[in-house]
CSV table of C-alpha atoms and ligand atoms in Angstrom, one decimal:
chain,number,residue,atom,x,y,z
H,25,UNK,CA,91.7,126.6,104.7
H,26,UNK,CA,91.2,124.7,101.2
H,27,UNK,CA,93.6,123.2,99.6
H,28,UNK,CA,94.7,123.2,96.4
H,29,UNK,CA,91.8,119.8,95.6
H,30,UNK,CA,89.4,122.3,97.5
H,31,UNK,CA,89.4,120.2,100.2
H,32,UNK,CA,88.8,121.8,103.3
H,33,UNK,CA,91.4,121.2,106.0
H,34,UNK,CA,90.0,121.6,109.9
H,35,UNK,CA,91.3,118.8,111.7
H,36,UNK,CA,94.2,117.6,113.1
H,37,UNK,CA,95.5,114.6,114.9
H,38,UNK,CA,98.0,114.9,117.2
H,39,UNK,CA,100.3,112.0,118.3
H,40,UNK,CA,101.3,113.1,122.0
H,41,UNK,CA,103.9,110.4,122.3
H,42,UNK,CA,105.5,107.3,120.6
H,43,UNK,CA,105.3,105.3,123.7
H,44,UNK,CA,102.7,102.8,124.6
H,45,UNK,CA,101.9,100.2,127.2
H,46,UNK,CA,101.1,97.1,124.6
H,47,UNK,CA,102.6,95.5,121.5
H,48,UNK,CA,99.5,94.8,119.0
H,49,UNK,CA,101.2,92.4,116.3
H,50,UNK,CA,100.3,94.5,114.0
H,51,UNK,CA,101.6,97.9,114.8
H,52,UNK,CA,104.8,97.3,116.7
H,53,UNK,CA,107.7,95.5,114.7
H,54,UNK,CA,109.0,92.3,117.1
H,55,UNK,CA,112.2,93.6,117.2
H,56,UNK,CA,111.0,96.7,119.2
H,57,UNK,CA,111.1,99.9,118.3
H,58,UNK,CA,113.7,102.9,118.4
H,59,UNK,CA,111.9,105.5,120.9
H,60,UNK,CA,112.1,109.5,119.8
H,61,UNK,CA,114.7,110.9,122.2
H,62,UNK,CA,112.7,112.9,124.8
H,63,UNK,CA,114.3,116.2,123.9
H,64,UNK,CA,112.8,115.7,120.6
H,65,UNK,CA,109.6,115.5,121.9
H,66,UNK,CA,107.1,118.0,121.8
H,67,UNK,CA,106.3,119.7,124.7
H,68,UNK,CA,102.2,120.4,125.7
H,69,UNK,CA,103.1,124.3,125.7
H,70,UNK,CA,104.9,123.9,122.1
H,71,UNK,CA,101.9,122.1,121.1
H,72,UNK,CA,99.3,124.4,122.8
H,73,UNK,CA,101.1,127.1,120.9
H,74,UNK,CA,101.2,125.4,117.6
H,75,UNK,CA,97.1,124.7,117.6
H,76,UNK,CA,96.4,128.1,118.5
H,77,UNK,CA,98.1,128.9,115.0
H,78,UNK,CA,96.0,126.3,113.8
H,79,UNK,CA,93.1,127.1,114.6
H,80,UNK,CA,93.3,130.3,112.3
H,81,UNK,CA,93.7,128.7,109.3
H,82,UNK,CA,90.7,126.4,110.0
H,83,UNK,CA,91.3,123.7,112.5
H,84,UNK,CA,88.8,123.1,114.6
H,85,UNK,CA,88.5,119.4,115.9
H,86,UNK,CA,91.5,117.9,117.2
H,87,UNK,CA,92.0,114.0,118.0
H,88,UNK,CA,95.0,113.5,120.8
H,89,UNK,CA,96.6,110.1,119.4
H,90,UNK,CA,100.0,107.9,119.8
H,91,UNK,CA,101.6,105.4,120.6
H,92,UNK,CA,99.4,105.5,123.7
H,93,UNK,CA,98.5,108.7,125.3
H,94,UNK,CA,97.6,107.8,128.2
H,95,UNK,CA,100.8,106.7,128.7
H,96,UNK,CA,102.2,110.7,128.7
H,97,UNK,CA,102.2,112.5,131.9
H,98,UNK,CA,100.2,115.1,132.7
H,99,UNK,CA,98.2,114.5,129.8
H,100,UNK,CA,94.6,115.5,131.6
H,101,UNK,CA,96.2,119.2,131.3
H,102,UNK,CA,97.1,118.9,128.2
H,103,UNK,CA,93.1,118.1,126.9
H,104,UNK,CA,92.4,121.0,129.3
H,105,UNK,CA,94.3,123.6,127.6
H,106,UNK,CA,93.8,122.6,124.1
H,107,UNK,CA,90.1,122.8,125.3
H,108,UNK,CA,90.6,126.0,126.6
H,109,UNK,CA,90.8,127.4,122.9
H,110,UNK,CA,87.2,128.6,121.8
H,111,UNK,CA,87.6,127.5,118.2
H,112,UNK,CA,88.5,124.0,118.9
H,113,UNK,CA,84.6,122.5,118.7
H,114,UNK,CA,85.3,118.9,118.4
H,115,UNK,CA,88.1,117.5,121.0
H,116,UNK,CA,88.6,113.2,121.0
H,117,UNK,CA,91.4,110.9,121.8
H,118,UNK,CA,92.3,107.4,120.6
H,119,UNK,CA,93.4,105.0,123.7
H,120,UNK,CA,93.9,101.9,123.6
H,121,UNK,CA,92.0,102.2,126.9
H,122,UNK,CA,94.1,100.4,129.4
H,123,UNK,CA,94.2,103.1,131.8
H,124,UNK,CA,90.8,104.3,130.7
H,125,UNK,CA,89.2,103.8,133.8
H,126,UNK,CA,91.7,106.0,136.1
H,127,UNK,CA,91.8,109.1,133.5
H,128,UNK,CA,87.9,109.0,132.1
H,129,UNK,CA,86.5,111.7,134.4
H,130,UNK,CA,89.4,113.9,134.9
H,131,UNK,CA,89.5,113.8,131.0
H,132,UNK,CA,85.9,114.6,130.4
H,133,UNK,CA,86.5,117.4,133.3
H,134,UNK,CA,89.1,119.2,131.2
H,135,UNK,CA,86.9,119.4,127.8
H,136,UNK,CA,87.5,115.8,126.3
H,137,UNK,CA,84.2,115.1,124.4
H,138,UNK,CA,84.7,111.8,123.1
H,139,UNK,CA,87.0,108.3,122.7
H,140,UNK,CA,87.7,105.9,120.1
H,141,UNK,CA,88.6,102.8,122.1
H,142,UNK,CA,91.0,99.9,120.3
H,143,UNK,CA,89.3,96.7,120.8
H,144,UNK,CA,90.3,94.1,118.6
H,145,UNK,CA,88.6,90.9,120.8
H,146,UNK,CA,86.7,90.3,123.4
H,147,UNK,CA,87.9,86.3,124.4
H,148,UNK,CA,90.4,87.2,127.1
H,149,UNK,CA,93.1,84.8,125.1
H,150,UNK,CA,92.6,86.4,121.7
H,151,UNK,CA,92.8,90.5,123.3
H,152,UNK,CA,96.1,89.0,125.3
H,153,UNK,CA,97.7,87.4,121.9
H,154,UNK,CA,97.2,89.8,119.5
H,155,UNK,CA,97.9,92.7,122.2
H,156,UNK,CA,100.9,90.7,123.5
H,157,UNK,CA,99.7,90.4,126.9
H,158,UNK,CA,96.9,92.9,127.8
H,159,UNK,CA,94.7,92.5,129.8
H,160,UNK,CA,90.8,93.0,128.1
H,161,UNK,CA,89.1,93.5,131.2
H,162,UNK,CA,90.7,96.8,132.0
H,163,UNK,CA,89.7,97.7,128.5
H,164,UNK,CA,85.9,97.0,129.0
H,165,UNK,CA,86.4,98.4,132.5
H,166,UNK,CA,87.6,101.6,131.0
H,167,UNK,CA,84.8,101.9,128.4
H,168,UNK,CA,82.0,101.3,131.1
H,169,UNK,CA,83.4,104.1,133.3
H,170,UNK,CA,84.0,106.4,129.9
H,171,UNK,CA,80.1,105.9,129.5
H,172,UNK,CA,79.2,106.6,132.9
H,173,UNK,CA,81.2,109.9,132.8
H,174,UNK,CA,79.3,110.9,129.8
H,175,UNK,CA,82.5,110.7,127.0
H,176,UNK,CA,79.9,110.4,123.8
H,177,UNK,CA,80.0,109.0,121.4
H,178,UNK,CA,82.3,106.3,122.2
H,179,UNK,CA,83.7,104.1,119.2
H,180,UNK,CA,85.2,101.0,119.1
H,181,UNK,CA,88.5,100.7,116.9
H,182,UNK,CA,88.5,97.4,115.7
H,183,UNK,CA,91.1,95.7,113.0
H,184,UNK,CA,90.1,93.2,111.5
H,185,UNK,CA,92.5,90.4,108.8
H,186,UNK,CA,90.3,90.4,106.1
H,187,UNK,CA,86.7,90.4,106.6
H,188,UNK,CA,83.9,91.6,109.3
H,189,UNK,CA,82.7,87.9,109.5
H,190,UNK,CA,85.9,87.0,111.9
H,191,UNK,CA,85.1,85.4,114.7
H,192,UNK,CA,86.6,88.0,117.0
H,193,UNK,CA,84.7,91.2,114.4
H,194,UNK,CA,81.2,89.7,115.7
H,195,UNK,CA,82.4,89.4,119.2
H,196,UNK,CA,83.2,93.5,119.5
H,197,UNK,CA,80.3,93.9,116.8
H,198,UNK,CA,77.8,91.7,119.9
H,199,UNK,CA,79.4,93.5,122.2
H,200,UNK,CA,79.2,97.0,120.9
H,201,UNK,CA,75.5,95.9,120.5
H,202,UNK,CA,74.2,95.2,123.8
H,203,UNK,CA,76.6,98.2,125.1
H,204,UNK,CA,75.3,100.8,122.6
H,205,UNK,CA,78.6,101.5,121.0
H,206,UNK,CA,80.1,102.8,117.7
H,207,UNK,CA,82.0,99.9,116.0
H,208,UNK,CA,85.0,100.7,113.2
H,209,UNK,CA,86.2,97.9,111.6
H,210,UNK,CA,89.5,98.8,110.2
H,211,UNK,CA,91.6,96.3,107.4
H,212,UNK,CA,94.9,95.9,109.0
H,213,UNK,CA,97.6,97.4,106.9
H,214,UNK,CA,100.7,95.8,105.9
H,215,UNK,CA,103.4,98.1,107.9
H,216,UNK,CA,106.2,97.2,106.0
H,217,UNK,CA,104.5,97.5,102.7
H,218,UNK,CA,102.6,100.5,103.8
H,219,UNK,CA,99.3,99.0,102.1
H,220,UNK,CA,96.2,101.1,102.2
H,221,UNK,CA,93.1,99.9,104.6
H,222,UNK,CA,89.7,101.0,104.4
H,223,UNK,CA,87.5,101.7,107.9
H,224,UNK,CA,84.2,100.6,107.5
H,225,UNK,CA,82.2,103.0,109.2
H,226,UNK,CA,84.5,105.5,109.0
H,227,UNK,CA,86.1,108.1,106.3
H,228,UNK,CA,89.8,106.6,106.2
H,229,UNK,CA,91.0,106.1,103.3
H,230,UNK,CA,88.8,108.4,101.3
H,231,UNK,CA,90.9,110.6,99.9
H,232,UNK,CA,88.8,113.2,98.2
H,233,UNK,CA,87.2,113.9,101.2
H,234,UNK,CA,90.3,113.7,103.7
H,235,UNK,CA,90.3,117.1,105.7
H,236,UNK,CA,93.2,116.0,108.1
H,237,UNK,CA,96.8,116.7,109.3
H,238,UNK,CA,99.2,115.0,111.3
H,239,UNK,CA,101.3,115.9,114.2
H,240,UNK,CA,103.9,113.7,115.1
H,241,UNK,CA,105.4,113.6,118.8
H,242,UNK,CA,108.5,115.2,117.8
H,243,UNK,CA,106.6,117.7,115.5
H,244,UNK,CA,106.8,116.7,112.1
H,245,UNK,CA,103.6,117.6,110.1
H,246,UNK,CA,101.9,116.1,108.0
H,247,UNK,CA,99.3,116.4,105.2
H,248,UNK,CA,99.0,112.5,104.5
H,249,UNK,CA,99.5,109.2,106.7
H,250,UNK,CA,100.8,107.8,103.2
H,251,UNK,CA,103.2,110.1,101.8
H,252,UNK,CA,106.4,111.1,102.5
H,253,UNK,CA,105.6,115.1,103.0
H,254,UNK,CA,106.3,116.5,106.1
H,255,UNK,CA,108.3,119.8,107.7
H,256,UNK,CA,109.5,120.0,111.2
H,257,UNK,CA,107.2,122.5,113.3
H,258,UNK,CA,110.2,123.7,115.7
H,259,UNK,CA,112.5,124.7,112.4
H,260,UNK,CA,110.1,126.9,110.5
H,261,UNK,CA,107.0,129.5,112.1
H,262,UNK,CA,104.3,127.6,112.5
H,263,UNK,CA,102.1,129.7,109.7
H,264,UNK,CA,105.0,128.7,107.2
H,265,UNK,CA,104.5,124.6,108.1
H,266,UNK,CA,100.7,125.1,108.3
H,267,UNK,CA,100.7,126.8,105.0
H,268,UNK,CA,103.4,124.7,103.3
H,269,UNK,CA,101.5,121.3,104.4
H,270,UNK,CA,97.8,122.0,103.7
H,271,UNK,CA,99.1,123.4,99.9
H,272,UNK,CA,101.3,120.1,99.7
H,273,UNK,CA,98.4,117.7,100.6
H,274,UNK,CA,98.3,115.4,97.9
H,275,UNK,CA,95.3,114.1,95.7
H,276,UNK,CA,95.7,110.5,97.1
H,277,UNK,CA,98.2,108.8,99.3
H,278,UNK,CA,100.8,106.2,97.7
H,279,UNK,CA,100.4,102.9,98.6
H,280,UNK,CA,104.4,102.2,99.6
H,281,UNK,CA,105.1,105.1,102.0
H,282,UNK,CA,106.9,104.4,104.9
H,283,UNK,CA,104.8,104.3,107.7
H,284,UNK,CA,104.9,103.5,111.5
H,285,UNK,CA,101.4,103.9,113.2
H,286,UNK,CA,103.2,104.4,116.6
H,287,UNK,CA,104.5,107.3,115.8
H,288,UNK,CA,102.2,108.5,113.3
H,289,UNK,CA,98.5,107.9,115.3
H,290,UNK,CA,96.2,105.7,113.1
D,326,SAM,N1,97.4,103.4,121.2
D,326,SAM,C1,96.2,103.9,120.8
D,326,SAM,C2,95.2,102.8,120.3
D,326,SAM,O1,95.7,101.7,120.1
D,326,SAM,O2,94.1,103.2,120.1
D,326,SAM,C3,96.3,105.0,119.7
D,326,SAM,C4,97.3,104.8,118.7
D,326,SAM,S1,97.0,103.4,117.6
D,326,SAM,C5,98.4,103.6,116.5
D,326,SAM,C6,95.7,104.1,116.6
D,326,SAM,C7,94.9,103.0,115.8
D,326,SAM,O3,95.7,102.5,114.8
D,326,SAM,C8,94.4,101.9,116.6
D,326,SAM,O4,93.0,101.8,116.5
D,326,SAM,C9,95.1,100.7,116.0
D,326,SAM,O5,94.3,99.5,116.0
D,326,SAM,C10,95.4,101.2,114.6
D,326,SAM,N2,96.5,100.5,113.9
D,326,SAM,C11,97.7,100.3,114.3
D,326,SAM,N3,98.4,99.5,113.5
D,326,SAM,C12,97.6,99.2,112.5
D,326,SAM,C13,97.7,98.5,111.3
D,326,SAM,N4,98.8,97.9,110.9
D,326,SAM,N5,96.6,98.4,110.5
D,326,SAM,C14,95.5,99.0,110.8
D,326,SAM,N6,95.3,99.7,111.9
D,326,SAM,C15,96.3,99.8,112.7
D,327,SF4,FE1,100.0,100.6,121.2
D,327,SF4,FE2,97.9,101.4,119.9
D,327,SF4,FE3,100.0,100.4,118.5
D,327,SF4,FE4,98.5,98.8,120.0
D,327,SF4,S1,97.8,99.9,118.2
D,327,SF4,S2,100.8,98.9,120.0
D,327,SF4,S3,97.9,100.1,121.7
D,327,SF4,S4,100.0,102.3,119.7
């Protein structure tokens, strides 16, 4: 469906849950977080439901986001029935690929087609600080075996202080190199201040061309990352949130909106 910019709208991201098994500096406040009770959390038949609403007003790729999916049980059978929906032609998930290397082929066996893999470093001390204590090895583990199993194209996530020349930017750029990966580098965004952040190599950011909606774990959609728009999916039919959200997408997003990327999926 086009919104009211003529933008067309068919994809949606889809944060599964607001938990996640590392603190990046730069996404989790220090002082923790206040987790979504789990009653308020969507269930996969709720959101199974919702998308195949979605899907008839246009949606048709769908990235699974978080916190950290992974993370969420049973979340194999939730790719596979999202998956099982005909219109759905491009299926991906964020990770921050910790547990990668145990879920790659089940994933790609229930429809996933592709990852973007967080990687901010490769020195095993820089990944550990800024990740407050992972452990990069998995991560590199996880992408190998995500190769093998034929997840393509695979794309590396990387954020970066302020420019591409960082030390740890031309490690994951060398690395993503010789591996014959996709590199992102994204600006890190002030949380607090909710400042914008381009991706190089990728389309966030671009407003006039932004096509996407967000699903937040305890269903809250919305048409912008930074705005403050968003309608509760369990308190309204689904058509009416669709509807209401996609002719409520704004021009641009305001620099200022509150915004958590745990919650929210980056
Ligand atoms: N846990 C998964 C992961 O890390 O890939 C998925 C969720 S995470 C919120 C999605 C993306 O948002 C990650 O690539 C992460 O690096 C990015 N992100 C989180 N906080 C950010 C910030 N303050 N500025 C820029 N990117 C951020
Ligand atoms: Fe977790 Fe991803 Fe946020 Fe890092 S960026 S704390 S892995 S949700």
């Amino acid at each position: 469906m086009l919104d009211q910019f003529g933008r067309e709208i068919n994809y949606l991201r889809i944060s599964v849950t607001d938990r996640c098994n590392l603190r990046c500096i730069y996404c989790m406040p220090e002082e923790g977080i206040k987790l979504i009770k789990h009653e308020d959390v969507l269930s996969y038949e709720e959101i199974f439901e919702f998308v195949k609403v979605a899907v008839q007003f246009g949606i048709n790729k769908i990235r699974f986001t978080g916190g950290e999916p992974l993370v969420r049980k049973g979340f194999v059978n939730l790719v596979k029935m999202i998956s099982s929906i005909k219109e759905i032609k491009d299926l991906s998930l964020t990770t921050n690929g910790l547990l990668l290397s145990h879920y790659a082929k089940e994933l790609k066996e229930a429809g996933l087609m592709r990852v973007n893999v967080s990687l901010d470093a490769i020195d095993k001390n820089e990944y550990s600080r800024i990740t407050c204590g992972g452990n990069v090895e998995e991560v590199l583990n996880g992408i190998r075996i995500a190769k093998e199993v034929g997840l393509s194209p695979i794309k590396i996530n990387c954020v970066i202080q302020k420019s591409t020349k960082e030390k740890n930017a031309i490690d994951v750029k060398n690395y993503c190199e010789e591996n014959e990966l996709i590199p992102r580098f994204i600006q890190e965004m002030d949380i607090e201040k909710g400042e914008f952040g381009v991706v190089h190599g990728g389309n966030g950011g671009d407003c006039e061309n932004c096509n996407r909606l967000r699903l937040t774990s305890d269903g809250n959609l919305k048409p912008c990352l930074f705005n403050d728009i968003s309608i509760n999916i369990r308190k309204v039919k689904y058509d009416e949130a669709i509807k209401f959200v996609i002719e409520n997408k704004p021009a641009c997003g305001l620099s200022g909106a509150s915004h958590k990327f745990y919650n929210i999926g980056g």
